[in-house]
N, CA, C and O atoms as a MOPAC input file, in Angstrom:
PM7 MOZYME 1SCF
protein

 N     15.67500 1    52.85300 1    34.95200 1
 C     16.20500 1    51.73000 1    35.68900 1
 C     16.74600 1    50.70800 1    34.69400 1
 O     16.16200 1    50.48400 1    33.63400 1
 N     17.85200 1    50.10400 1    35.04900 1
 C     18.48900 1    49.12800 1    34.18200 1
 C     17.79000 1    47.78000 1    34.29200 1
 O     17.21700 1    47.45200 1    35.33100 1
 N     17.84000 1    47.00600 1    33.22300 1
 C     17.27600 1    45.65100 1    33.32300 1
 C     18.03400 1    44.84300 1    34.36500 1
 O     19.19200 1    45.12400 1    34.67800 1
 N     17.37100 1    43.86000 1    34.88000 1
 C     17.90800 1    43.07500 1    35.98400 1
 C     19.20900 1    42.37200 1    35.61900 1
 O     20.11000 1    42.29400 1    36.45400 1
 N     19.33500 1    41.86000 1    34.40200 1
 C     20.53000 1    41.08800 1    34.05200 1
 C     21.77200 1    41.96200 1    33.92200 1
 O     22.88200 1    41.43100 1    33.93300 1
 N     21.63100 1    43.26700 1    33.80200 1
 C     22.81600 1    44.12200 1    33.71200 1
 C     23.32200 1    44.56100 1    35.07600 1
 O     24.42200 1    45.10600 1    35.17900 1
 N     22.54800 1    44.33700 1    36.11500 1
 C     22.95000 1    44.78400 1    37.44200 1
 C     23.92100 1    43.82100 1    38.10000 1
 O     24.76100 1    44.24100 1    38.89600 1
 N     23.82300 1    42.55000 1    37.78800 1
 C     24.67900 1    41.58300 1    38.45800 1
 C     25.35800 1    40.69600 1    37.42300 1
 O     24.71100 1    40.25100 1    36.47600 1
 N     26.65200 1    40.43200 1    37.58700 1
 C     27.33400 1    39.54800 1    36.63600 1
 C     26.85300 1    38.10800 1    36.74800 1
 O     27.04100 1    37.32400 1    35.81700 1
 N     26.23900 1    37.74800 1    37.86300 1
 C     25.76200 1    36.37200 1    38.04500 1
 C     24.45400 1    36.10700 1    37.30100 1
 O     24.12000 1    34.96000 1    37.00600 1
 N     23.73400 1    37.15900 1    37.00700 1
 C     22.45200 1    36.99300 1    36.33700 1
 C     22.54700 1    37.13100 1    34.82100 1
 O     21.55100 1    36.94800 1    34.12100 1
 N     23.71400 1    37.44700 1    34.31600 1
 C     23.85500 1    37.57100 1    32.86300 1
 C     23.82600 1    36.18600 1    32.23000 1
 O     24.44000 1    35.25400 1    32.74800 1
 N     23.12700 1    36.05000 1    31.13100 1
 C     23.08900 1    34.73600 1    30.48400 1
 C     24.44900 1    34.39500 1    29.90000 1
 O     25.13100 1    35.24000 1    29.32000 1
 N     24.82000 1    33.14600 1    30.06700 1
 C     26.10600 1    32.69500 1    29.53900 1
 C     25.97500 1    32.41700 1    28.05400 1
 O     24.91400 1    32.03700 1    27.55700 1
 N     27.07600 1    32.61700 1    27.37100 1
 C     27.10100 1    32.36500 1    25.93900 1
 C     27.13400 1    30.85300 1    25.70900 1
 O     27.88900 1    30.13300 1    26.36200 1
 N     26.31800 1    30.39000 1    24.78800 1
 C     26.24600 1    28.96700 1    24.48400 1
 C     27.43800 1    28.59600 1    23.60700 1
 O     27.56200 1    29.07100 1    22.47900 1
 N     28.31100 1    27.74500 1    24.13800 1
 C     29.51200 1    27.37200 1    23.38800 1
 C     29.46800 1    25.93100 1    22.89800 1
 O     30.46700 1    25.42300 1    22.38900 1
 N     28.32700 1    25.26800 1    23.04400 1
 C     28.24600 1    23.87800 1    22.58800 1
 C     28.24000 1    23.83900 1    21.06800 1
 O     27.64500 1    24.69000 1    20.40800 1
 N     28.91100 1    22.83700 1    20.53400 1
 C     29.00100 1    22.68900 1    19.08200 1
 C     27.74100 1    21.99200 1    18.58500 1
 O     27.39800 1    20.90400 1    19.04900 1
 N     27.07800 1    22.60600 1    17.66900 1
 C     25.86400 1    22.03800 1    17.08000 1
 C     26.24900 1    21.24900 1    15.83100 1
 O     27.09700 1    21.69200 1    15.05700 1
 N     25.62400 1    20.06900 1    15.62600 1
 C     25.93900 1    19.30800 1    14.40800 1
 C     25.34500 1    19.99800 1    13.18100 1
 O     24.31600 1    20.66900 1    13.25100 1
 N     26.02200 1    19.80900 1    12.07500 1
 C     25.52900 1    20.39700 1    10.82500 1
 C     24.36400 1    19.55900 1    10.30200 1
 O     24.09200 1    18.46900 1    10.80700 1
 N     23.69300 1    20.07500 1     9.29900 1
 C     22.55000 1    19.36600 1     8.71300 1
 C     22.99600 1    18.04100 1     8.10800 1
 O     22.28700 1    17.04100 1     8.21700 1
 N     24.16200 1    18.02500 1     7.47000 1
 C     24.66600 1    16.78600 1     6.86000 1
 C     24.97600 1    15.75300 1     7.93700 1
 O     24.69200 1    14.56700 1     7.77000 1
 N     25.56800 1    16.21600 1     9.05800 1
 C     25.86900 1    15.28100 1    10.14500 1
 C     24.58800 1    14.71800 1    10.75200 1
 O     24.50800 1    13.52700 1    11.05400 1
 N     23.58900 1    15.57800 1    10.92900 1
 C     22.30300 1    15.10900 1    11.45500 1
 C     21.66700 1    14.09000 1    10.51500 1
 O     21.11900 1    13.08200 1    10.96100 1
 N     21.74100 1    14.35200 1     9.22900 1
 C     21.15900 1    13.43300 1     8.24900 1
 C     21.86800 1    12.08400 1     8.29200 1
 O     21.21800 1    11.03900 1     8.28700 1
 N     23.22100 1    12.10700 1     8.33600 1
 C     23.97300 1    10.84800 1     8.42500 1
 C     23.62100 1    10.09300 1     9.70100 1
 O     23.44400 1     8.87500 1     9.67800 1
 N     23.51800 1    10.81400 1    10.80800 1
 C     23.18300 1    10.19100 1    12.08800 1
 C     21.79800 1     9.53600 1    12.01500 1
 O     21.62200 1     8.39600 1    12.44400 1
 N     20.82400 1    10.26300 1    11.47100 1
 C     19.46900 1     9.71900 1    11.35800 1
 C     19.43500 1     8.49200 1    10.46100 1
 O     18.76100 1     7.51100 1    10.77600 1
 N     20.15700 1     8.53600 1     9.34300 1
 C     20.19400 1     7.37500 1     8.44700 1
 C     20.83600 1     6.17300 1     9.13400 1
 O     20.35700 1     5.04700 1     8.99900 1
 N     21.92500 1     6.41400 1     9.87200 1
 C     22.59000 1     5.32100 1    10.57600 1
 C     21.65300 1     4.71600 1    11.62500 1
 O     21.57800 1     3.49500 1    11.76300 1
 N     20.94500 1     5.56500 1    12.35700 1
 C     20.02800 1     5.06500 1    13.38400 1
 C     18.86300 1     4.30400 1    12.73700 1
 O     18.41500 1     3.28800 1    13.26800 1
 N     18.37600 1     4.79300 1    11.59700 1
 C     17.30100 1     4.08700 1    10.88400 1
 C     17.75700 1     2.69500 1    10.46900 1
 O     17.01600 1     1.72400 1    10.61800 1
 N     18.99600 1     2.59900 1     9.94000 1
 C     19.51600 1     1.28600 1     9.53700 1
 C     19.64800 1     0.36100 1    10.74100 1
 O     19.28200 1    -0.81200 1    10.67300 1
 N     20.17200 1     0.89300 1    11.84300 1
 C     20.34000 1     0.06000 1    13.03500 1
 C     19.00200 1    -0.40000 1    13.59000 1
 O     18.85400 1    -1.55400 1    13.99400 1
 N     18.02200 1     0.50700 1    13.60900 1
 C     16.69200 1     0.12300 1    14.09000 1
 C     16.05200 1    -0.92700 1    13.18500 1
 O     15.42200 1    -1.86700 1    13.66900 1
 N     16.21200 1    -0.76900 1    11.88100 1
 C     15.65000 1    -1.74800 1    10.94800 1
 C     16.30300 1    -3.11000 1    11.14400 1
 O     15.61900 1    -4.13400 1    11.14900 1
 N     17.62900 1    -3.12700 1    11.30700 1
 C     18.33200 1    -4.39900 1    11.51300 1
 C     17.90300 1    -5.04100 1    12.82600 1
 O     17.69600 1    -6.25200 1    12.88800 1
 N     17.77100 1    -4.23800 1    13.86700 1
 C     17.35000 1    -4.77100 1    15.15900 1
 C     15.92300 1    -5.31300 1    15.08400 1
 O     15.62900 1    -6.37900 1    15.62400 1
 N     15.03700 1    -4.56800 1    14.40800 1
 C     13.65900 1    -5.03500 1    14.24200 1
 C     13.60700 1    -6.34300 1    13.47500 1
 O     12.82300 1    -7.23200 1    13.80700 1
 N     14.43900 1    -6.46300 1    12.45000 1
 C     14.47900 1    -7.69700 1    11.65700 1
 C     14.94800 1    -8.86300 1    12.52000 1
 O     14.37500 1    -9.95100 1    12.46900 1
 N     16.00300 1    -8.62800 1    13.32000 1
 C     16.50500 1    -9.69400 1    14.19500 1
 C     15.43800 1   -10.13200 1    15.19200 1
 O     15.27800 1   -11.32500 1    15.44900 1
 N     14.71300 1    -9.17600 1    15.75100 1
 C     13.66600 1    -9.50700 1    16.72900 1
 C     12.55700 1   -10.30500 1    16.06200 1
 O     12.09100 1   -11.30200 1    16.61300 1
 N     12.12400 1    -9.86600 1    14.86100 1
 C     11.05500 1   -10.59800 1    14.16100 1
 C     11.49400 1   -12.01700 1    13.82100 1
 O     10.72500 1   -12.96400 1    13.99300 1
 N     12.73700 1   -12.17100 1    13.33600 1
 C     13.23200 1   -13.51000 1    13.00600 1
 C     13.30400 1   -14.38100 1    14.25600 1
 O     12.94900 1   -15.55900 1    14.22100 1
 N     13.76100 1   -13.80200 1    15.35100 1
 C     13.87200 1   -14.56600 1    16.59300 1
 C     12.49400 1   -15.02700 1    17.06000 1
 O     12.31000 1   -16.18700 1    17.43000 1
 N     11.52500 1   -14.10400 1    17.03800 1
 C     10.17700 1   -14.46000 1    17.48600 1
 C      9.51300 1   -15.43300 1    16.52500 1
 O      8.75500 1   -16.30400 1    16.95300 1
 N      9.78700 1   -15.29700 1    15.22700 1
 C      9.17200 1   -16.17800 1    14.24300 1
 C      9.74300 1   -17.58700 1    14.34400 1
 O      9.00500 1   -18.56900 1    14.26200 1
 N     11.05100 1   -17.68300 1    14.52300 1
 C     11.70200 1   -18.99400 1    14.54700 1
 C     11.58900 1   -19.68500 1    15.89400 1
 O     11.77900 1   -20.89800 1    15.98200 1
 N     11.28700 1   -18.94500 1    16.92900 1
 C     11.23400 1   -19.53000 1    18.26200 1
 C      9.92400 1   -20.30000 1    18.44200 1
 O      8.84200 1   -19.78300 1    18.16300 1
 N     10.04100 1   -21.53800 1    18.91100 1
 C      8.86200 1   -22.34500 1    19.20200 1
 C      8.91100 1   -22.76800 1    20.65700 1
 O      9.97900 1   -22.99400 1    21.22500 1
 N      7.74600 1   -22.86700 1    21.23700 1
 C      7.69100 1   -23.27500 1    22.63900 1
 C      7.88500 1   -24.78900 1    22.72700 1
 O      7.66400 1   -25.49800 1    21.74500 1
 N      8.29500 1   -25.28600 1    23.88800 1
 C      8.45000 1   -26.74300 1    24.04800 1
 C      7.14900 1   -27.49800 1    23.78100 1
 O      7.16700 1   -28.60300 1    23.24000 1
 N      6.03000 1   -26.90000 1    24.16100 1
 C      4.73500 1   -27.54100 1    23.93000 1
 C      4.47900 1   -27.70500 1    22.42900 1
 O      4.02800 1   -28.76000 1    21.98200 1
 N      4.77200 1   -26.64600 1    21.65000 1
 C      4.58400 1   -26.71800 1    20.20100 1
 C      5.52000 1   -27.74300 1    19.57400 1
 O      5.12400 1   -28.47700 1    18.66800 1
 N      6.76000 1   -27.79600 1    20.05200 1
 C      7.70500 1   -28.78000 1    19.52900 1
 C      7.21400 1   -30.20000 1    19.79700 1
 O      7.32000 1   -31.07300 1    18.93500 1
 N      6.67800 1   -30.42300 1    20.98900 1
 C      6.17800 1   -31.75500 1    21.34500 1
 C      4.99000 1   -32.13300 1    20.45800 1
 O      4.90200 1   -33.26200 1    19.97400 1
 N      4.07400 1   -31.17400 1    20.25000 1
 C      2.91100 1   -31.44500 1    19.40600 1
 C      3.33700 1   -31.71500 1    17.96600 1
 O      2.81700 1   -32.62900 1    17.32600 1
 N      4.27300 1   -30.93000 1    17.45800 1
 C      4.72700 1   -31.10500 1    16.07900 1
 C      5.39500 1   -32.45800 1    15.89500 1
 O      5.17900 1   -33.13000 1    14.88600 1
 N      6.20500 1   -32.85700 1    16.86400 1
 C      6.87900 1   -34.15000 1    16.73500 1
 C      5.88000 1   -35.29500 1    16.83300 1
 O      6.01400 1   -36.29300 1    16.12500 1
 N      4.87900 1   -35.16300 1    17.70300 1
 C      3.89200 1   -36.23900 1    17.82700 1
 C      3.02600 1   -36.31800 1    16.57500 1
 O      2.68200 1   -37.41100 1    16.12500 1
 N      2.67000 1   -35.15800 1    16.00900 1
 C      1.85500 1   -35.16800 1    14.79300 1
 C      2.62700 1   -35.75300 1    13.61900 1
 O      2.07900 1   -36.52900 1    12.83600 1
 N      3.89900 1   -35.38200 1    13.49300 1
 C      4.68100 1   -35.90200 1    12.37400 1
 C      4.88700 1   -37.40500 1    12.52000 1
 O      4.86800 1   -38.13600 1    11.53000 1
 N      5.08400 1   -37.86300 1    13.74600 1
 C      5.25800 1   -39.30800 1    13.93600 1
 C      3.95100 1   -40.04500 1    13.66600 1
 O      3.96500 1   -41.14800 1    13.11900 1
 N      2.81600 1   -39.44400 1    14.04500 1
 C      1.51500 1   -40.05600 1    13.76400 1
 C      1.27300 1   -40.13400 1    12.26200 1
 O      0.76800 1   -41.13800 1    11.76000 1
 N      1.63300 1   -39.07500 1    11.55000 1
 C      1.42000 1   -39.06400 1    10.11000 1
 C      2.33000 1   -40.06100 1     9.40900 1
 O      1.94100 1   -40.66600 1     8.41000 1
 N      3.52500 1   -40.23000 1     9.92300 1
 C      4.43600 1   -41.19600 1     9.31900 1
 C      3.95500 1   -42.62400 1     9.56500 1
 O      4.14800 1   -43.50200 1     8.72400 1
 N      3.34000 1   -42.84900 1    10.69800 1
 C      2.88800 1   -44.20100 1    11.04100 1
 C      1.69100 1   -44.62600 1    10.19700 1
 O      1.66400 1   -45.73700 1     9.66700 1
 N      0.70500 1   -43.74300 1    10.07100 1
 C     -0.53100 1   -44.12700 1     9.40100 1
 C     -0.69500 1   -43.34500 1     8.10000 1
 O     -0.84500 1   -42.12300 1     8.13700 1
 N     -0.67000 1   -44.02200 1     6.95200 1
 C     -0.92600 1   -43.32700 1     5.69400 1
 C     -2.40600 1   -42.93900 1     5.61600 1
 O     -3.24600 1   -43.49700 1     6.32200 1
 N     -2.70100 1   -41.99200 1     4.76200 1
 C     -4.07700 1   -41.53000 1     4.62400 1
 C     -4.95800 1   -42.63500 1     4.05500 1
 O     -4.56700 1   -43.37200 1     3.15000 1
 N     -6.13900 1   -42.72100 1     4.60800 1
 C     -7.10000 1   -43.70100 1     4.09100 1
 C     -7.78200 1   -43.10800 1     2.85800 1
 O     -7.64100 1   -41.92500 1     2.54800 1
 N     -8.51400 1   -43.96300 1     2.17700 1
 C     -9.21300 1   -43.52200 1     0.97500 1
 C    -10.23500 1   -42.43500 1     1.31000 1
 O    -10.38200 1   -41.47400 1     0.55500 1
 N    -10.93300 1   -42.57400 1     2.41800 1
 C    -11.93900 1   -41.58500 1     2.81800 1
 C    -11.28100 1   -40.24000 1     3.13900 1
 O    -11.81900 1   -39.18600 1     2.80000 1
 N    -10.11200 1   -40.27800 1     3.79600 1
 C     -9.41200 1   -39.04000 1     4.12300 1
 C     -8.93200 1   -38.33400 1     2.85600 1
 O     -9.02100 1   -37.11200 1     2.73600 1
 N     -8.42300 1   -39.12800 1     1.91800 1
 C     -7.97500 1   -38.54600 1     0.65200 1
 C     -9.14600 1   -37.91400 1    -0.09400 1
 O     -9.02800 1   -36.82100 1    -0.64700 1
 N    -10.27900 1   -38.61900 1    -0.10100 1
 C    -11.45500 1   -38.11900 1    -0.79900 1
 C    -11.95200 1   -36.82500 1    -0.14200 1
 O    -12.32700 1   -35.87700 1    -0.83200 1
 N    -11.95300 1   -36.79500 1     1.18700 1
 C    -12.38100 1   -35.60200 1     1.90600 1
 C    -11.45100 1   -34.42000 1     1.59900 1
 O    -11.91700 1   -33.30100 1     1.38500 1
 N    -10.14700 1   -34.66900 1     1.57900 1
 C     -9.18500 1   -33.61100 1     1.26500 1
 C     -9.40100 1   -33.09000 1    -0.15700 1
 O     -9.32500 1   -31.88500 1    -0.39900 1
 N     -9.66900 1   -34.00200 1    -1.09400 1
 C     -9.92100 1   -33.59800 1    -2.48100 1
 C    -11.19700 1   -32.76700 1    -2.58600 1
 O    -11.24400 1   -31.78000 1    -3.32000 1
 N    -12.22800 1   -33.17000 1    -1.85000 1
 C    -13.48400 1   -32.42300 1    -1.88200 1
 C    -13.30100 1   -31.01400 1    -1.30700 1
 O    -13.84600 1   -30.04300 1    -1.83300 1
 N    -12.53300 1   -30.91800 1    -0.22700 1
 C    -12.27500 1   -29.60200 1     0.36200 1
 C    -11.51900 1   -28.70700 1    -0.61700 1
 O    -11.83200 1   -27.52700 1    -0.77200 1
 N    -10.52900 1   -29.28900 1    -1.26600 1
 C     -9.74400 1   -28.51700 1    -2.23800 1
 C    -10.61600 1   -28.09800 1    -3.41800 1
 O    -10.49100 1   -26.97900 1    -3.91600 1
 N    -11.49900 1   -28.99200 1    -3.86800 1
 C    -12.40600 1   -28.67900 1    -4.96600 1
 C    -13.33900 1   -27.53200 1    -4.57800 1
 O    -13.60100 1   -26.64100 1    -5.38600 1
 N    -13.83700 1   -27.55500 1    -3.34200 1
 C    -14.71200 1   -26.47800 1    -2.87400 1
 C    -13.96000 1   -25.14300 1    -2.85600 1
 O    -14.50800 1   -24.11200 1    -3.24500 1
 N    -12.70700 1   -25.17000 1    -2.40500 1
 C    -11.89000 1   -23.94900 1    -2.39600 1
 C    -11.69600 1   -23.42100 1    -3.81400 1
 O    -11.81400 1   -22.22000 1    -4.05900 1
 N    -11.39700 1   -24.32800 1    -4.74600 1
 C    -11.16400 1   -23.91700 1    -6.13100 1
 C    -12.42900 1   -23.34900 1    -6.76900 1
 O    -12.36600 1   -22.37500 1    -7.51900 1
 N    -13.58700 1   -23.96300 1    -6.46800 1
 C    -14.84500 1   -23.45100 1    -7.01600 1
 C    -15.14000 1   -22.05800 1    -6.47300 1
 O    -15.59000 1   -21.17700 1    -7.20500 1
 N    -14.87900 1   -21.87100 1    -5.17800 1
 C    -15.10200 1   -20.56000 1    -4.57600 1
 C    -14.18400 1   -19.52000 1    -5.22000 1
 O    -14.61200 1   -18.40400 1    -5.51500 1
 N    -12.93900 1   -19.88800 1    -5.43200 1
 C    -11.97900 1   -18.98400 1    -6.07200 1
 C    -12.40300 1   -18.67700 1    -7.50300 1
 O    -12.28200 1   -17.54300 1    -7.96600 1
 N    -12.90500 1   -19.70200 1    -8.20300 1
 C    -13.35400 1   -19.50800 1    -9.58100 1
 C    -14.53000 1   -18.53900 1    -9.64000 1
 O    -14.57000 1   -17.66500 1   -10.50600 1
 N    -15.49400 1   -18.68900 1    -8.71900 1
 C    -16.64400 1   -17.78300 1    -8.72600 1
 C    -16.21400 1   -16.35400 1    -8.39700 1
 O    -16.75100 1   -15.39600 1    -8.95500 1
 N    -15.25300 1   -16.21300 1    -7.49800 1
 C    -14.73900 1   -14.87900 1    -7.17200 1
 C    -14.09300 1   -14.24800 1    -8.39700 1
 O    -14.31700 1   -13.07400 1    -8.68900 1
 N    -13.29300 1   -15.02700 1    -9.10900 1
 C    -12.63500 1   -14.50900 1   -10.31300 1
 C    -13.64800 1   -14.15500 1   -11.40100 1
 O    -13.48700 1   -13.15800 1   -12.10400 1
 N    -14.68900 1   -14.97300 1   -11.53500 1
 C    -15.72200 1   -14.67400 1   -12.52700 1
 C    -16.43600 1   -13.37200 1   -12.17800 1
 O    -16.72100 1   -12.56000 1   -13.05800 1
 N    -16.72800 1   -13.17400 1   -10.88100 1
 C    -17.37700 1   -11.92600 1   -10.46000 1
 C    -16.48800 1   -10.72100 1   -10.75500 1
 O    -16.96700 1    -9.68000 1   -11.20400 1
 N    -15.20100 1   -10.87200 1   -10.50100 1
 C    -14.27200 1    -9.77900 1   -10.79000 1
 C    -14.21600 1    -9.50500 1   -12.29100 1
 O    -14.16800 1    -8.35200 1   -12.71900 1
 N    -14.22300 1   -10.57400 1   -13.08000 1
 C    -14.18100 1   -10.41900 1   -14.53400 1
 C    -15.43000 1    -9.70100 1   -15.03900 1
 O    -15.34000 1    -8.83800 1   -15.91200 1
 N    -16.60200 1   -10.05600 1   -14.49000 1
 C    -17.83700 1    -9.39200 1   -14.90300 1
 C    -17.81600 1    -7.91400 1   -14.51200 1
 O    -18.26800 1    -7.06400 1   -15.28000 1
 N    -17.29800 1    -7.60400 1   -13.33100 1
 C    -17.21800 1    -6.20700 1   -12.89700 1
 C    -16.30500 1    -5.41200 1   -13.82100 1
 O    -16.60900 1    -4.27400 1   -14.17700 1
 N    -15.20200 1    -6.00900 1   -14.20000 1
 C    -14.27400 1    -5.33700 1   -15.12000 1
 C    -14.92900 1    -5.13500 1   -16.48000 1
 O    -14.75500 1    -4.08900 1   -17.10400 1
 N    -15.68000 1    -6.12800 1   -16.93900 1
 C    -16.36900 1    -6.01500 1   -18.22800 1
 C    -17.40300 1    -4.89200 1   -18.18300 1
 O    -17.54900 1    -4.14200 1   -19.14800 1
 N    -18.13000 1    -4.77400 1   -17.04700 1
 C    -19.10600 1    -3.68800 1   -16.91400 1
 C    -18.41200 1    -2.33000 1   -16.95700 1
 O    -18.89800 1    -1.39900 1   -17.59900 1
 N    -17.28400 1    -2.22200 1   -16.27900 1
 C    -16.53700 1    -0.96300 1   -16.29000 1
 C    -16.05300 1    -0.63300 1   -17.69900 1
 O    -16.09200 1     0.52100 1   -18.12800 1
 N    -15.59800 1    -1.65900 1   -18.40900 1
 C    -15.11000 1    -1.45600 1   -19.77100 1
 C    -16.24400 1    -0.96500 1   -20.67300 1
 O    -16.05400 1    -0.04800 1   -21.47200 1
 N    -17.42500 1    -1.58100 1   -20.53900 1
 C    -18.58100 1    -1.18100 1   -21.33900 1
 C    -18.97100 1     0.26300 1   -21.02600 1
 O    -19.27500 1     1.04200 1   -21.93000 1
 N    -18.95900 1     0.61200 1   -19.74200 1
 C    -19.30800 1     1.98000 1   -19.35500 1
 C    -18.31600 1     2.98100 1   -19.94200 1
 O    -18.71400 1     4.04200 1   -20.42300 1
 N    -17.04900 1     2.65200 1   -19.90300 1
 C    -16.03600 1     3.55300 1   -20.46800 1
 C    -16.18900 1     3.69400 1   -21.97500 1
 O    -16.02900 1     4.78400 1   -22.52400 1
 N    -16.50200 1     2.57600 1   -22.64600 1
 C    -16.69400 1     2.64400 1   -24.09600 1
 C    -17.89200 1     3.52000 1   -24.44300 1
 O    -17.84000 1     4.29300 1   -25.40000 1
 N    -18.98500 1     3.40300 1   -23.66100 1
 C    -20.15800 1     4.23200 1   -23.94300 1
 C    -19.84600 1     5.70300 1   -23.67500 1
 O    -20.33700 1     6.58000 1   -24.38400 1
 N    -19.03300 1     5.97600 1   -22.65500 1
 C    -18.62500 1     7.36000 1   -22.40500 1
 C    -17.77000 1     7.88700 1   -23.55300 1
 O    -17.90500 1     9.03900 1   -23.96600 1
 N    -16.89700 1     7.03500 1   -24.05800 1
 C    -16.06700 1     7.44100 1   -25.19600 1
 C    -16.93300 1     7.75300 1   -26.41500 1
 O    -16.70500 1     8.74400 1   -27.10900 1
 N    -17.93400 1     6.89600 1   -26.67100 1
 C    -18.83000 1     7.13200 1   -27.80300 1
 C    -19.57800 1     8.45400 1   -27.63100 1
 O    -19.68300 1     9.24400 1   -28.56900 1
 N    -20.09900 1     8.68800 1   -26.41200 1
 C    -20.82500 1     9.92400 1   -26.14900 1
 C    -19.91000 1    11.12200 1   -26.35800 1
 O    -20.32000 1    12.11600 1   -26.95900 1
 N    -18.68000 1    11.04100 1   -25.87200 1
 C    -17.74800 1    12.15800 1   -26.01300 1
 C    -17.42200 1    12.41800 1   -27.48200 1
 O    -17.32500 1    13.57000 1   -27.90400 1
 N    -17.25300 1    11.34800 1   -28.26000 1
 C    -16.97200 1    11.52700 1   -29.68800 1
 C    -18.14500 1    12.20800 1   -30.38800 1
 O    -17.94300 1    13.11200 1   -31.20000 1
 N    -19.39200 1    11.77200 1   -30.07300 1
 C    -20.56800 1    12.40900 1   -30.66600 1
 C    -20.64600 1    13.88400 1   -30.26300 1
 O    -20.90200 1    14.74800 1   -31.10200 1
 N    -20.42700 1    14.16000 1   -28.99700 1
 C    -20.47800 1    15.53300 1   -28.50000 1
 C    -19.41000 1    16.38900 1   -29.17400 1
 O    -19.66800 1    17.52900 1   -29.55900 1
 N    -18.21900 1    15.83200 1   -29.31100 1
 C    -17.11900 1    16.55800 1   -29.94900 1
 C    -17.45200 1    16.85700 1   -31.40400 1
 O    -17.17800 1    17.94900 1   -31.90100 1
 N    -18.05100 1    15.87000 1   -32.09000 1
 C    -18.42500 1    16.06200 1   -33.48800 1
 C    -19.47500 1    17.17100 1   -33.61200 1
 O    -19.36300 1    18.03800 1   -34.47900 1
 N    -20.49700 1    17.14400 1   -32.74500 1
 C    -21.53700 1    18.17500 1   -32.78000 1
 C    -20.95700 1    19.55200 1   -32.47400 1
 O    -21.32800 1    20.54400 1   -33.10100 1
 N    -20.05300 1    19.60300 1   -31.51800 1
 C    -19.42600 1    20.87200 1   -31.16200 1
 C    -18.60900 1    21.42000 1   -32.32900 1
 O    -18.60700 1    22.62500 1   -32.58200 1
 N    -17.92100 1    20.53700 1   -33.03200 1
 C    -17.13700 1    20.95600 1   -34.19500 1
 C    -18.05300 1    21.51200 1   -35.28300 1
 O    -17.74900 1    22.53400 1   -35.90000 1
 N    -19.19200 1    20.82000 1   -35.51700 1
 C    -20.14200 1    21.30300 1   -36.53100 1
 C    -20.72100 1    22.65900 1   -36.14700 1
 O    -20.83400 1    23.54500 1   -36.99400 1
 N    -21.08700 1    22.82900 1   -34.88200 1
 C    -21.63200 1    24.10700 1   -34.43700 1
 C    -20.59800 1    25.22300 1   -34.54400 1
 O    -20.91600 1    26.34900 1   -34.92600 1
 N    -19.37000 1    24.89600 1   -34.20300 1
 C    -18.29900 1    25.89200 1   -34.31600 1
 C    -18.11600 1    26.30800 1   -35.76500 1
 O    -17.94600 1    27.49100 1   -36.06000 1
 N    -18.15100 1    25.33600 1   -36.67100 1
 C    -18.00600 1    25.64700 1   -38.09800 1
 C    -19.17400 1    26.50000 1   -38.57700 1
 O    -18.98100 1    27.43100 1   -39.35900 1
 N    -20.39700 1    26.18700 1   -38.10900 1
 C    -21.56900 1    26.97800 1   -38.49300 1
 C    -21.43600 1    28.41100 1   -38.00900 1
 O    -21.72100 1    29.35700 1   -38.74300 1
 N    -20.99900 1    28.55900 1   -36.75900 1
 C    -20.84700 1    29.90700 1   -36.21100 1
 C    -19.77300 1    30.69100 1   -36.94600 1
 O    -19.93600 1    31.88400 1   -37.19900 1
 N    -18.69300 1    30.03800 1   -37.28500 1
 C    -17.63400 1    30.72500 1   -38.02500 1
 C    -18.12100 1    31.12200 1   -39.41800 1
 O    -17.75000 1    32.17100 1   -39.94300 1
 N    -18.95900 1    30.26400 1   -40.00700 1
 C    -19.51800 1    30.59500 1   -41.32300 1
 C    -20.52100 1    31.72700 1   -41.23200 1
 O    -20.62600 1    32.53100 1   -42.15900 1
 N    -21.26300 1    31.80900 1   -40.13300 1
 C    -22.26900 1    32.85500 1   -39.97400 1
 C    -21.66400 1    34.14600 1   -39.44200 1
 O    -22.31900 1    35.18700 1   -39.48600 1
 N    -20.45700 1    34.11100 1   -38.95100 1
 C    -19.82500 1    35.28500 1   -38.35700 1
 C    -19.72600 1    36.45200 1   -39.33800 1
 O    -20.02800 1    37.57900 1   -38.94700 1
 N    -19.31900 1    36.24200 1   -40.58700 1
 C    -19.26800 1    37.39100 1   -41.51900 1
 C    -20.63600 1    38.03100 1   -41.72000 1
 O    -20.72100 1    39.24000 1   -41.93600 1
 N    -21.71200 1    37.24000 1   -41.65200 1
 C    -23.05300 1    37.77800 1   -41.81600 1
 C    -23.37200 1    38.74700 1   -40.68000 1
 O    -23.92100 1    39.82200 1   -40.91800 1
 N    -23.02700 1    38.36600 1   -39.43300 1
 C    -23.31400 1    39.23000 1   -38.29100 1
 C    -22.44700 1    40.48400 1   -38.29200 1
 O    -22.86500 1    41.53200 1   -37.80000 1
 N    -21.26000 1    40.37700 1   -38.83500 1
 C    -20.37900 1    41.53900 1   -38.86600 1
 C    -20.84900 1    42.58100 1   -39.87700 1
 O    -20.59400 1    43.77200 1   -39.70000 1
 N    -21.53400 1    42.14500 1   -40.93400 1
 C    -21.98500 1    43.08200 1   -41.96300 1
 C    -23.26800 1    43.78500 1   -41.56900 1
 O    -23.56500 1    44.85100 1   -42.10800 1
 N    -24.01900 1    43.24100 1   -40.67400 1
 C    -25.31500 1    43.84200 1   -40.30800 1
 C    -25.16600 1    45.02500 1   -39.42000 1
 O    -26.16200 1    45.63300 1   -39.03000 1

């Protein structure tokens, strides 16, 4: 019995005549779409970043006008300086901790280097001893 598609001309699969893009064309298309998507994403981020609500604009204008009207008092300046000093001390302690950790790592690496040099020296001596003793074993 013949396969079903050979019995009727209506059931035969049609030949695909659509033009397929080449690999280079696909690559160019993908690169172009990537650039367009990146540009669109950048525009959206800039729009959202620069956009402020009316409420925020009102608060910002009232705060700036309040700050322009009243200069900082001595107590406010002192408080701001103390806060900044606390931040700097915290940053300094963090940096000192990082420096100590790096120093510990450096010391550990140096001790490993020393151990490796000693091991290498001992291995060289043993190799020389074995090479010197090799003629003795060959004669026995």
